[in-house]
PDB file of C-alpha atoms (C1' of nucleotides) in Angstrom:
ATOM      1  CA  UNK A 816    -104.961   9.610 138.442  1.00 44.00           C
ATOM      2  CA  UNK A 817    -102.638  11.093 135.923  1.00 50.00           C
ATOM      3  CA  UNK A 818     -98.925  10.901 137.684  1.00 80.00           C
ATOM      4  CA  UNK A 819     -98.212   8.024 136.223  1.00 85.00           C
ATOM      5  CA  UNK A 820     -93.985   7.355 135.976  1.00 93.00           C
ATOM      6  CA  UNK A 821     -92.384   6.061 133.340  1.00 94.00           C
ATOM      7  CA  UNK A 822     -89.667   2.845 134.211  1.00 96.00           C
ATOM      8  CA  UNK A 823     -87.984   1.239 131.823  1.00 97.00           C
ATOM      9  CA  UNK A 824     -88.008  -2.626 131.286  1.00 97.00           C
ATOM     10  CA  UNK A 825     -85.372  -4.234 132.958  1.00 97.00           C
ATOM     11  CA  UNK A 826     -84.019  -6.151 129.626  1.00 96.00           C
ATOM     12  CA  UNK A 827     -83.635  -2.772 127.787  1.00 95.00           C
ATOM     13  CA  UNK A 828     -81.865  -0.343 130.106  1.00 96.00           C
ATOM     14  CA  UNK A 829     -78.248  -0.133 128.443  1.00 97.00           C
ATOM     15  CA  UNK A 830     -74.625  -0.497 130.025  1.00 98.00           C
ATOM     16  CA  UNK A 831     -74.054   2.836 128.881  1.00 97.00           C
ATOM     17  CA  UNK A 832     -76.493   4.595 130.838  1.00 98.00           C
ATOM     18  CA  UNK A 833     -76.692   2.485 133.808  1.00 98.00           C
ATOM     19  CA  UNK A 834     -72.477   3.838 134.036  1.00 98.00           C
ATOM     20  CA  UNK A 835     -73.353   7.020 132.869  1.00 98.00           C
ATOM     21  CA  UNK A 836     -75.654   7.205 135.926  1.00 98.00           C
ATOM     22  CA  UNK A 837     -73.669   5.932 138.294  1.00 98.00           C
ATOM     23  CA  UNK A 838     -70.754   8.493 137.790  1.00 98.00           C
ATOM     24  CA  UNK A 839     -72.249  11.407 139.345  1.00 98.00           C
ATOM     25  CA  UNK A 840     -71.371  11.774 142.831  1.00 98.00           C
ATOM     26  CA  UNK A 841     -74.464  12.759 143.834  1.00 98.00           C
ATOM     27  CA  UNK A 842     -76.589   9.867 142.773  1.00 98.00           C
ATOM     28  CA  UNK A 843     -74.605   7.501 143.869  1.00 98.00           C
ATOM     29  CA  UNK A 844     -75.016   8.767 147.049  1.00 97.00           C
ATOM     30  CA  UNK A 845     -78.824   8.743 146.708  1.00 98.00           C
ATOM     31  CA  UNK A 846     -78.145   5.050 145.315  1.00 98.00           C
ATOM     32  CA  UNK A 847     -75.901   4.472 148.395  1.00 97.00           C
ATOM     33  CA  UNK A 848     -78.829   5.786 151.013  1.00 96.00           C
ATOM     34  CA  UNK A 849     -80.948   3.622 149.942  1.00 96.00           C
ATOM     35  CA  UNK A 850     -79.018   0.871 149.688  1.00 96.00           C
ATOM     36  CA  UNK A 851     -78.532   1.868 153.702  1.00 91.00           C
ATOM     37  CA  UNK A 852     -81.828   2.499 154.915  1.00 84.00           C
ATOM     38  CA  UNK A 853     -83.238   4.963 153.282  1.00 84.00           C
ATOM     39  CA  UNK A 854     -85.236   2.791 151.022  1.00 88.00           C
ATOM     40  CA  UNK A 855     -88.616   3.728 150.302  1.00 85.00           C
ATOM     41  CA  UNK A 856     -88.573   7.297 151.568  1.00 90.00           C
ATOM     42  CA  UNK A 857     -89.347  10.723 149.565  1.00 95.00           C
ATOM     43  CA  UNK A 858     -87.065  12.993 147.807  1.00 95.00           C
ATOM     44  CA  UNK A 859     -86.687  15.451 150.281  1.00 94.00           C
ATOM     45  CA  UNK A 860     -85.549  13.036 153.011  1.00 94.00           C
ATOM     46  CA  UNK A 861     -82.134  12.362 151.264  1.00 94.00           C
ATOM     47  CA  UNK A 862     -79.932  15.252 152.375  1.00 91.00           C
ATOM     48  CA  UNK A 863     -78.454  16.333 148.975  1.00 95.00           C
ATOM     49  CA  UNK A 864     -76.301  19.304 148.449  1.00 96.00           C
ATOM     50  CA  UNK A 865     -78.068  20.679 145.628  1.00 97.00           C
ATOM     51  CA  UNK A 866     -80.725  22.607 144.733  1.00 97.00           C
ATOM     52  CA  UNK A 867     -85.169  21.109 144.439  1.00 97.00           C
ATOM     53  CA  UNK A 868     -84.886  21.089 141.293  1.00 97.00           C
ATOM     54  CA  UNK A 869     -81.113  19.268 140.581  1.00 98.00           C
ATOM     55  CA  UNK A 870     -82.634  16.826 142.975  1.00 98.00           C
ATOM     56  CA  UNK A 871     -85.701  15.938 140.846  1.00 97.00           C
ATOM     57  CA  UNK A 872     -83.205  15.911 137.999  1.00 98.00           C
ATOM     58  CA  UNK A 873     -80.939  13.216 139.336  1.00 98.00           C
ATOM     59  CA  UNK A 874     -83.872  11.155 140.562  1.00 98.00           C
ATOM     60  CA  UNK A 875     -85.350  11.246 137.015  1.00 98.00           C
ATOM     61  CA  UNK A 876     -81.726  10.091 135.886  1.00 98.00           C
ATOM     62  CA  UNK A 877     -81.733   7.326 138.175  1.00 98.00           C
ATOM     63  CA  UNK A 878     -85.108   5.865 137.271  1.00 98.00           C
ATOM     64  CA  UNK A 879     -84.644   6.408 133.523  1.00 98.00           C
ATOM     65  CA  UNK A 880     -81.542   4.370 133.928  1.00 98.00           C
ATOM     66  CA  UNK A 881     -83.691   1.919 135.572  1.00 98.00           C
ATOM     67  CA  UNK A 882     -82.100   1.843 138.501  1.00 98.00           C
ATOM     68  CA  UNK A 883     -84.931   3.135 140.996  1.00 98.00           C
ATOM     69  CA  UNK A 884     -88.813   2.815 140.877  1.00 97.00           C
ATOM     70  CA  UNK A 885     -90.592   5.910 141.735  1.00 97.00           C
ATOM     71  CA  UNK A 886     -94.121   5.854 142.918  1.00 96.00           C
ATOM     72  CA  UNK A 887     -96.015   8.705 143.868  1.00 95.00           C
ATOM     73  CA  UNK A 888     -98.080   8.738 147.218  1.00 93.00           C
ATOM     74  CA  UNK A 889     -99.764  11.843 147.699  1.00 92.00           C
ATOM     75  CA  UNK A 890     -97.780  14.855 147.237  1.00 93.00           C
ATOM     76  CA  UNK A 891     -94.454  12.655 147.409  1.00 95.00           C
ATOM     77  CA  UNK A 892     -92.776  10.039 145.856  1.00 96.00           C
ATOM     78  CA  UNK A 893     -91.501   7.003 147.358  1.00 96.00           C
ATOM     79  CA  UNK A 894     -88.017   6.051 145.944  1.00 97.00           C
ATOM     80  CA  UNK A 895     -87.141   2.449 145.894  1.00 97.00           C
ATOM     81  CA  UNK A 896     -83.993   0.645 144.171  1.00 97.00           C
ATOM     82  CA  UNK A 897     -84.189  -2.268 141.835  1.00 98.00           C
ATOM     83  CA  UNK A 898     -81.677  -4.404 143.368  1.00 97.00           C
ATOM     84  CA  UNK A 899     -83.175  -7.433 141.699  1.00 97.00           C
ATOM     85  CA  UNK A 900     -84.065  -6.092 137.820  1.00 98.00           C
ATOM     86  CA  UNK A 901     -80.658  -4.740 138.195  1.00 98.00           C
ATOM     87  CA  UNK A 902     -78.755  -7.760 139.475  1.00 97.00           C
ATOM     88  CA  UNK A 903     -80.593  -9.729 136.921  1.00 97.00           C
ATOM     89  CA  UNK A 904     -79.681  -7.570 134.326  1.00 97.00           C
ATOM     90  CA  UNK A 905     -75.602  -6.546 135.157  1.00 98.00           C
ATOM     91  CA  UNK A 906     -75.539  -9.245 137.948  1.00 98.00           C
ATOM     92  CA  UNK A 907     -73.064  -8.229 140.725  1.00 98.00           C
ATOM     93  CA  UNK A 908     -72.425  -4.712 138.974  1.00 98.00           C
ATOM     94  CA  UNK A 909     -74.563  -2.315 141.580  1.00 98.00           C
ATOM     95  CA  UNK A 910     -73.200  -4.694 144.611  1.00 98.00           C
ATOM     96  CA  UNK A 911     -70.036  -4.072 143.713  1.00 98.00           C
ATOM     97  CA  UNK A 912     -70.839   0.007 143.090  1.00 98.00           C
ATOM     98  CA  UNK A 913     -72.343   0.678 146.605  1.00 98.00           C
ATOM     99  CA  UNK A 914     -69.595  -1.809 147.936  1.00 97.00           C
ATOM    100  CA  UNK A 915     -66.866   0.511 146.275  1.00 98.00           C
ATOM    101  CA  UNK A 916     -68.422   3.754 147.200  1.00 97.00           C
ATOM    102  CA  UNK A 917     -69.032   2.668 151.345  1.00 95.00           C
ATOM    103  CA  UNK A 918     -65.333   1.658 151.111  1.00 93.00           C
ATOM    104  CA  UNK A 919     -64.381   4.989 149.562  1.00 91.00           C
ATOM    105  CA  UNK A 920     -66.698   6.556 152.390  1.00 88.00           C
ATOM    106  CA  UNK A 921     -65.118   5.123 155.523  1.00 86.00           C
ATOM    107  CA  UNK A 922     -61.386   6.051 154.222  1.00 78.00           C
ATOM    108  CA  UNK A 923     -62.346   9.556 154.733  1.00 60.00           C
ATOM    109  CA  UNK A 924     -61.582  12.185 152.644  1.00 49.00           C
ATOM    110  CA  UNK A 925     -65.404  12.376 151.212  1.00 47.00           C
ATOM    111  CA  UNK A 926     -65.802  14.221 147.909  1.00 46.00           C
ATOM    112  CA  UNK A 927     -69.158  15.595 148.777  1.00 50.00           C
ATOM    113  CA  UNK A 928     -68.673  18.202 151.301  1.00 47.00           C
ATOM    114  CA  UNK A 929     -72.295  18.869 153.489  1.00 41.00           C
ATOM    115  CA  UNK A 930     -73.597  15.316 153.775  1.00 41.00           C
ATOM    116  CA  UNK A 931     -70.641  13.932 155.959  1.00 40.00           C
ATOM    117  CA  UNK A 932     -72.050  14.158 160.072  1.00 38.00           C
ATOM    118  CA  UNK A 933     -75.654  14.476 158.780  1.00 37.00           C
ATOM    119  CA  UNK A 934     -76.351  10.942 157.277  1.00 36.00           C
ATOM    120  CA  UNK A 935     -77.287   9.193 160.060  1.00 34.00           C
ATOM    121  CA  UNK A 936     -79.619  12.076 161.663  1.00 31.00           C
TER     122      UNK A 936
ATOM    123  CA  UNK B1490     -34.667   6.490 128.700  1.00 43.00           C
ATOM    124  CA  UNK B1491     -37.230   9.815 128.778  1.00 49.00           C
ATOM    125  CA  UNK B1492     -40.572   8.563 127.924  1.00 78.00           C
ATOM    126  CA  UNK B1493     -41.599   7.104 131.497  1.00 84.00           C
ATOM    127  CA  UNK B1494     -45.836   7.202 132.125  1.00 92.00           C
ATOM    128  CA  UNK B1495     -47.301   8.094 135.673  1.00 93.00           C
ATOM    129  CA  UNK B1496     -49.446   5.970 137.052  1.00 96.00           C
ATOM    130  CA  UNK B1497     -51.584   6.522 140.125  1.00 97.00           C
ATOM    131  CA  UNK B1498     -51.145   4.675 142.981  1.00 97.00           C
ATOM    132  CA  UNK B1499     -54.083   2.077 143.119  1.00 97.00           C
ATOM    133  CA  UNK B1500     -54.982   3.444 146.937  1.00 96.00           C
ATOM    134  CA  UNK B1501     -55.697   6.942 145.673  1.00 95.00           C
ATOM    135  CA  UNK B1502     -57.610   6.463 142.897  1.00 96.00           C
ATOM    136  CA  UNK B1503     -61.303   7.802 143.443  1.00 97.00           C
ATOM    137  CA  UNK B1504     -64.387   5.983 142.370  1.00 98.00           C
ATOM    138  CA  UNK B1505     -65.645   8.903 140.492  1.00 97.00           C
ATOM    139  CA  UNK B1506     -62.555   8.541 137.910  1.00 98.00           C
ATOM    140  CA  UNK B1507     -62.640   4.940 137.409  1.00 98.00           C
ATOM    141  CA  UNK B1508     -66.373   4.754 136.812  1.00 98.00           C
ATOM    142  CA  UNK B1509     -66.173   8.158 134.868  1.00 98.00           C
ATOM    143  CA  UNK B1510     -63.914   6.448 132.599  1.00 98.00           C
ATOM    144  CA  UNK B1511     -65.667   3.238 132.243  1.00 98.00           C
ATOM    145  CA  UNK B1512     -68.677   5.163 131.227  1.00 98.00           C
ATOM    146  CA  UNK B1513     -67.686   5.903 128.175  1.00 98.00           C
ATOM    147  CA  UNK B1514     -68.136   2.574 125.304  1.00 98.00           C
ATOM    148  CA  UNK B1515     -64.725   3.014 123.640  1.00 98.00           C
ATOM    149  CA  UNK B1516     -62.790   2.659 126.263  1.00 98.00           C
ATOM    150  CA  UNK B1517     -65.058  -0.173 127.581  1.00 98.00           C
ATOM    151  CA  UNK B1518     -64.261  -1.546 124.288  1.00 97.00           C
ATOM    152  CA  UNK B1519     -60.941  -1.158 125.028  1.00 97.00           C
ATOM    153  CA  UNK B1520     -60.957  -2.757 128.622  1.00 97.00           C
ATOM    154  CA  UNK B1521     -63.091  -5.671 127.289  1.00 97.00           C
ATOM    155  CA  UNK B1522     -60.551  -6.607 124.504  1.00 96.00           C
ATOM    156  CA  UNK B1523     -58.060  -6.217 127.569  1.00 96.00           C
ATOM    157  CA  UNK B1524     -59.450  -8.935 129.458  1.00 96.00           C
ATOM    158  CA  UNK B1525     -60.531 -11.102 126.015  1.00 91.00           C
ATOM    159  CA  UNK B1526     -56.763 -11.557 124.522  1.00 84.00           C
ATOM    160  CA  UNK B1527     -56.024  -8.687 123.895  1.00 84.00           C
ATOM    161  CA  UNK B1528     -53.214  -8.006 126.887  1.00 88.00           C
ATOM    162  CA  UNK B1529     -49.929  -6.744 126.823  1.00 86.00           C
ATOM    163  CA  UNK B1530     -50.751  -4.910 123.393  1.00 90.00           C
ATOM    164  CA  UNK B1531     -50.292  -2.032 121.331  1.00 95.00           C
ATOM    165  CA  UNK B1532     -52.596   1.035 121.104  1.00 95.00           C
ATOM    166  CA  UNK B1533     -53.382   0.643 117.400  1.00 93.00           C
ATOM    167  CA  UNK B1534     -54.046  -3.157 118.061  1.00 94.00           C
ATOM    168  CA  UNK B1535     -57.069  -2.203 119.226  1.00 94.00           C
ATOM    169  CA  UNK B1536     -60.226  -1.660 116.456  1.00 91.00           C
ATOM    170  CA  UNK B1537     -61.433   1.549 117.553  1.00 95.00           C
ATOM    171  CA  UNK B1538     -63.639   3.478 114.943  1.00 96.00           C
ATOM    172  CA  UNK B1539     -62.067   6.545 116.050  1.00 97.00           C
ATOM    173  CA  UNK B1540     -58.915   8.830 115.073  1.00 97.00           C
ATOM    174  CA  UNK B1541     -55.442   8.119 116.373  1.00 96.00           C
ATOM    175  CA  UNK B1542     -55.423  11.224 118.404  1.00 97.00           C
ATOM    176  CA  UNK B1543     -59.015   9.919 120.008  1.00 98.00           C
ATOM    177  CA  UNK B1544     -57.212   6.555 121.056  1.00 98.00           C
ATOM    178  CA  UNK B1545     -54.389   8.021 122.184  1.00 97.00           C
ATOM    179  CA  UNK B1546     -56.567  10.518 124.555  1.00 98.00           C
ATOM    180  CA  UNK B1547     -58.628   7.261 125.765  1.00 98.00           C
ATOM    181  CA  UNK B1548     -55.944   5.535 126.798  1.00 98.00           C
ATOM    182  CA  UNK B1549     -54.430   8.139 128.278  1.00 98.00           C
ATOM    183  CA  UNK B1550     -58.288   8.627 130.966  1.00 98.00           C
ATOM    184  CA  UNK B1551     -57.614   4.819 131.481  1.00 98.00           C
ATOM    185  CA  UNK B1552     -54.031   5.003 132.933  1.00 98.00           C
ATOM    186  CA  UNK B1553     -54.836   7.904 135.094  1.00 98.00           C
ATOM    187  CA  UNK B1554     -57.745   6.200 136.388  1.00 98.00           C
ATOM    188  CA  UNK B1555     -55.505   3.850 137.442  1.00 98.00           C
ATOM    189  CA  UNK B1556     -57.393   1.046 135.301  1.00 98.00           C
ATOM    190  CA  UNK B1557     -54.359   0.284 132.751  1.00 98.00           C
ATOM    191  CA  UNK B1558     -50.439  -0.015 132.445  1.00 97.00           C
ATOM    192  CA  UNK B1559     -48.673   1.598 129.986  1.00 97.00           C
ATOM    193  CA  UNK B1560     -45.076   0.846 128.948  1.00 95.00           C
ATOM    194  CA  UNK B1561     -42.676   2.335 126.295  1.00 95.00           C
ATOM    195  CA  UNK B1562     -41.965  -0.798 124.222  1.00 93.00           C
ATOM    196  CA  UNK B1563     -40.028   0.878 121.198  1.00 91.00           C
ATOM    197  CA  UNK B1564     -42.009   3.108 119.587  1.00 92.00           C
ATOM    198  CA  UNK B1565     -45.037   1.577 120.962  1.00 95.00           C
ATOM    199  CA  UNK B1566     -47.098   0.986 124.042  1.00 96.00           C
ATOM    200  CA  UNK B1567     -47.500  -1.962 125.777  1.00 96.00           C
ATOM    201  CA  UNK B1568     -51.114  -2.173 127.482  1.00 97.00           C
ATOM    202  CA  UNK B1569     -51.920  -4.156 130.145  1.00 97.00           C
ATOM    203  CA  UNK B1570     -55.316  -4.402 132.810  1.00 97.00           C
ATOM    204  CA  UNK B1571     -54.759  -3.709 136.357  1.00 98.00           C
ATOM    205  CA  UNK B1572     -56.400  -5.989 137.422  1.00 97.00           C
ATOM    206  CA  UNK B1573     -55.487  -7.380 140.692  1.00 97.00           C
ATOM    207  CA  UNK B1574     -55.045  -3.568 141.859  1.00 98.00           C
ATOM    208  CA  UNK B1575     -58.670  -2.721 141.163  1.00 98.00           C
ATOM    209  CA  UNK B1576     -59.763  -6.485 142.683  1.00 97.00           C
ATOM    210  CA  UNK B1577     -58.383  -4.848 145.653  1.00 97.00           C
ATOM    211  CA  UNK B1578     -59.304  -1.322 145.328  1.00 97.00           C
ATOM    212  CA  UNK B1579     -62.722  -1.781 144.606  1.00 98.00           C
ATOM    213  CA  UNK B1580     -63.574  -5.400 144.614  1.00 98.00           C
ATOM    214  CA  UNK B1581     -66.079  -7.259 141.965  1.00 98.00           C
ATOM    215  CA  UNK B1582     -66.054  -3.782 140.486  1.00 98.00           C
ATOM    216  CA  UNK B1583     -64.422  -4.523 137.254  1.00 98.00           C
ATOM    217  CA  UNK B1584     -65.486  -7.657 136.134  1.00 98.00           C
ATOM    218  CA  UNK B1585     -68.952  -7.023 137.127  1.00 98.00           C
ATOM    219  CA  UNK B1586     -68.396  -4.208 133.947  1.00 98.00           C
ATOM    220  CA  UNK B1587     -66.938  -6.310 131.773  1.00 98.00           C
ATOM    221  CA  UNK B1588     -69.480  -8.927 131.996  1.00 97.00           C
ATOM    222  CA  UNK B1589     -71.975  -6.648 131.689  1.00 98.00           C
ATOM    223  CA  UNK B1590     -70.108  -5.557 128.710  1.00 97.00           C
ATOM    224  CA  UNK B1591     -69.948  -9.336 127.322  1.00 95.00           C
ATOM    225  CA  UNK B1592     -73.888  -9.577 128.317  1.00 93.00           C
ATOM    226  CA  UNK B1593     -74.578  -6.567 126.347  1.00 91.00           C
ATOM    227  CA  UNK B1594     -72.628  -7.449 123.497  1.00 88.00           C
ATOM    228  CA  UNK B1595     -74.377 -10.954 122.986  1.00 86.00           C
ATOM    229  CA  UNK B1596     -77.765  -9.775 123.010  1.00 78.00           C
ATOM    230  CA  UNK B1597     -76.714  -8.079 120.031  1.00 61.00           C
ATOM    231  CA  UNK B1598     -77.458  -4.323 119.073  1.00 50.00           C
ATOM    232  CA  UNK B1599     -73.937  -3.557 119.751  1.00 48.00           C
ATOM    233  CA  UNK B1600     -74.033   0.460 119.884  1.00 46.00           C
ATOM    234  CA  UNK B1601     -70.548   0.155 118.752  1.00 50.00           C
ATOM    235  CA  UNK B1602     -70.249   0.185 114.908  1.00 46.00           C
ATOM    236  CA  UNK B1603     -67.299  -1.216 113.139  1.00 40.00           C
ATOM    237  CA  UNK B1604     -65.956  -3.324 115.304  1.00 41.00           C
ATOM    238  CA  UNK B1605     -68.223  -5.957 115.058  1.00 40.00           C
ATOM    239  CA  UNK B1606     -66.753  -8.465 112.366  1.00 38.00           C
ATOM    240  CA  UNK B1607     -63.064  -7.448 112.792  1.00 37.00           C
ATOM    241  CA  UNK B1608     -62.763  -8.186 116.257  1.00 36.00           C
ATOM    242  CA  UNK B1609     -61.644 -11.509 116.157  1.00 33.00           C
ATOM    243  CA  UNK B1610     -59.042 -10.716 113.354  1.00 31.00           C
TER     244      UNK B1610
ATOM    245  C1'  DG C 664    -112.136  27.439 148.813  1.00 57.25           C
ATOM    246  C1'  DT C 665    -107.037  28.620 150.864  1.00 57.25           C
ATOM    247  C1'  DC C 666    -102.635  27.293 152.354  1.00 57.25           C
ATOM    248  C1'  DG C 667     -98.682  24.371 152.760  1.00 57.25           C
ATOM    249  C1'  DT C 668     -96.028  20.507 150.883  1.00 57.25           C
ATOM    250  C1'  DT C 669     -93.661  17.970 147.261  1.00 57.25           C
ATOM    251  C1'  DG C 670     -92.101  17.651 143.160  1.00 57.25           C
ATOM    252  C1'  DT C 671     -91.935  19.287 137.832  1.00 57.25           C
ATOM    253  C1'  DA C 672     -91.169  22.253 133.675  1.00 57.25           C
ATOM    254  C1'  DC C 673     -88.594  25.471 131.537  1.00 57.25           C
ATOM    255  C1'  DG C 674     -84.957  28.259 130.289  1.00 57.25           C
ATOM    256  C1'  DA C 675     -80.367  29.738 130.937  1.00 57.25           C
ATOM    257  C1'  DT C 676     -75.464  29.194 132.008  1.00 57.25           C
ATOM    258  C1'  DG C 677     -70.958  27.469 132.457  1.00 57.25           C
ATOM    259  C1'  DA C 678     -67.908  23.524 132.550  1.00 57.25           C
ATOM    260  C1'  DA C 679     -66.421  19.174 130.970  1.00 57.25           C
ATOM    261  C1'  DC C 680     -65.445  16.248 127.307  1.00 57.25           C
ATOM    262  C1'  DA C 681     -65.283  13.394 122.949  1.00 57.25           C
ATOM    263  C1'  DG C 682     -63.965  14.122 118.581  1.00 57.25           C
ATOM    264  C1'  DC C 683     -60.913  15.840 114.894  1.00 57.25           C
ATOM    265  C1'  DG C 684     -56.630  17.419 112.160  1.00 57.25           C
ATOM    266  C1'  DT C 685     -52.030  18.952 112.056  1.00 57.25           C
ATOM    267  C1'  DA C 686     -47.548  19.200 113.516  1.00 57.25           C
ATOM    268  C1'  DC C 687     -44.446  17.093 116.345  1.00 57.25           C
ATOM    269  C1'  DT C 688     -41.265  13.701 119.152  1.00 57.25           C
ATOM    270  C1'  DA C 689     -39.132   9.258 119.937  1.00 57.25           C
ATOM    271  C1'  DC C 690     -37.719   5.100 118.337  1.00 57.25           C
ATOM    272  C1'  DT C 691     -36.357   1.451 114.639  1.00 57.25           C
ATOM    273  C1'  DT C 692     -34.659   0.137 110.344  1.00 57.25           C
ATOM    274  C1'  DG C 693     -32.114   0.675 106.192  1.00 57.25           C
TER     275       DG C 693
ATOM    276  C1'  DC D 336     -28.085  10.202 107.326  1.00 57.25           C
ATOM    277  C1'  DA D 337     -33.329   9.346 105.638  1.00 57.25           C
ATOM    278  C1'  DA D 338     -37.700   7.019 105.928  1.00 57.25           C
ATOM    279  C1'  DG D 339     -41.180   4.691 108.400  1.00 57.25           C
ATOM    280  C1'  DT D 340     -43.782   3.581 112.707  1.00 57.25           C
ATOM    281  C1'  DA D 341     -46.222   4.601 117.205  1.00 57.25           C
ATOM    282  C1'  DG D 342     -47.897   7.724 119.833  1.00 57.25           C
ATOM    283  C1'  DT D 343     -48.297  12.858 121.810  1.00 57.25           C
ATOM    284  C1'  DA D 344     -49.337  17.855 122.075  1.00 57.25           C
ATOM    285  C1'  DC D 345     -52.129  21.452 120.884  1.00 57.25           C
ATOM    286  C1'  DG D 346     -55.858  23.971 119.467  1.00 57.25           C
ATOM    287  C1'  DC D 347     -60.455  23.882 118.035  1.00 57.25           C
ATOM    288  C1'  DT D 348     -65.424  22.580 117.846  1.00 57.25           C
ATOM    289  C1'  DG D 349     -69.837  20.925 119.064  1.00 57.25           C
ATOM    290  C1'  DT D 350     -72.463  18.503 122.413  1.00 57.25           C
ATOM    291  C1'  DT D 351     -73.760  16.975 126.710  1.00 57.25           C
ATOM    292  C1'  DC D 352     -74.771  17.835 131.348  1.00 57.25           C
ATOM    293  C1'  DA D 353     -74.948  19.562 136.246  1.00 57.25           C
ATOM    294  C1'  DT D 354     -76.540  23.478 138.265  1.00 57.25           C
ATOM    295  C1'  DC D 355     -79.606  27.173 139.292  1.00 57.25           C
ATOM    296  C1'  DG D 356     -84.003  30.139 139.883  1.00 57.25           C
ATOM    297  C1'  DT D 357     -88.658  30.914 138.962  1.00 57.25           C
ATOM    298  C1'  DA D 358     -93.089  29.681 137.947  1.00 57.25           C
ATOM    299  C1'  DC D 359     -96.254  26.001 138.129  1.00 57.25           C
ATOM    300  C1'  DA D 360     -99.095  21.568 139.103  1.00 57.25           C
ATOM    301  C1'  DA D 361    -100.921  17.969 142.124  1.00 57.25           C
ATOM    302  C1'  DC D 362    -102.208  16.577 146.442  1.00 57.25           C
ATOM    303  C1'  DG D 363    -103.485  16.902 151.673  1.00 57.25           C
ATOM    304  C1'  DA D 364    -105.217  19.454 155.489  1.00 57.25           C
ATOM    305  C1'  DC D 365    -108.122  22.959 157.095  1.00 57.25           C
TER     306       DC D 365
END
DNA sequence: GTCGTTGTACGATGAACAGCGTACTACTTG
DNA sequence: CAAGTAGTACGCTGTTCATCGTACAACGAC
């Protein structure tokens, strides 16, 4: 019963950290997988080029930022995004992220080499 | 007739830079006074509670990331928002930021001090 | 209990970057 | 020409941060 996660509240995540969050390669393409599908899955099913441990530090980024919930079940944690608290909060500004970086995606030349033919498996 | 700025075509400019550079609250200061009155302007028109050199090397991460103009006007610069090229580069993106930036700003606790009261000046 | 799975904590390291001051260039004005 | 204005170049500094490996904790299955 401990594992308890810490989110913040929706009306006090800042600009500045929400950005700050969303310029790392790498978790925007956790934000983009489960904008795509991948919602509500555990860590380890996003295919990230990085080590365990990086992994559980960009997830912890993310949901400090108040951009995903994390909830644990079992051993694992279920990752969802907070489409809505965010929209509410910066309305339009994660559309228009995950918009930007599927756009970036499909003109090729993808910045983060190891993830490319392996995201739909 | 020396003193010509590059900037980056608006197709090749990566997602990474442009949200790199709006992650940082000066130069979304300096973007949101762009799109508030502030266009077509010189560097030291802008309030920023930092050095010269500091706004100088701001502006400088905004024209590479393909977010501003820059022209030799004299001895000055004028500055202008690229708008319509990031509308089409990565659309909503932009003004979803600088809303957010407004938002942020009327709910008070502006993280940006010395600014506040001579904005409008 | 033991073992495997999933994620965390804790250092450590190296790179990137915001900030500064000083010295400089380029232009305008007198 | 000299003086003033607007911005740049350069070097430096301190901080932040992405990355890693290793050791560990919590849970499920057996």
């Amino acid at each position: 019963m401990a594992r308890e996660l810490d989110h913040p509240d929706i009306g006090t995540v800042s600009l500045d950290t929400v950005l700050a969050a969303l310029a790392d390669p790498i978790r925007r393409e956790i934000i983009t997988q489960l904008s795509t599908g991948h919602n509500d899955q555990a860590c380890i099913a996003f295919d990230l080029p990085v080590s365990k441990s990086t992994s559980t530090h960009h997830f912890r980024v993310l949901r400090e930022a108040g951009l995903i919930t994390q909830r644990y079940e079992g051993t694992a944690i279920r990752n969802t995004l907070r489409c809505e608290d965010m929209d509410t909060r910066f309305p339009g500004l994660l559309d228009a992220v995950i918009d930007a970086e599927c756009r970036t995606r499909s003109q090729g030349a993808n910045r983060l080499v190891g993830v490319d033919a392996t995201v739909g498996a």
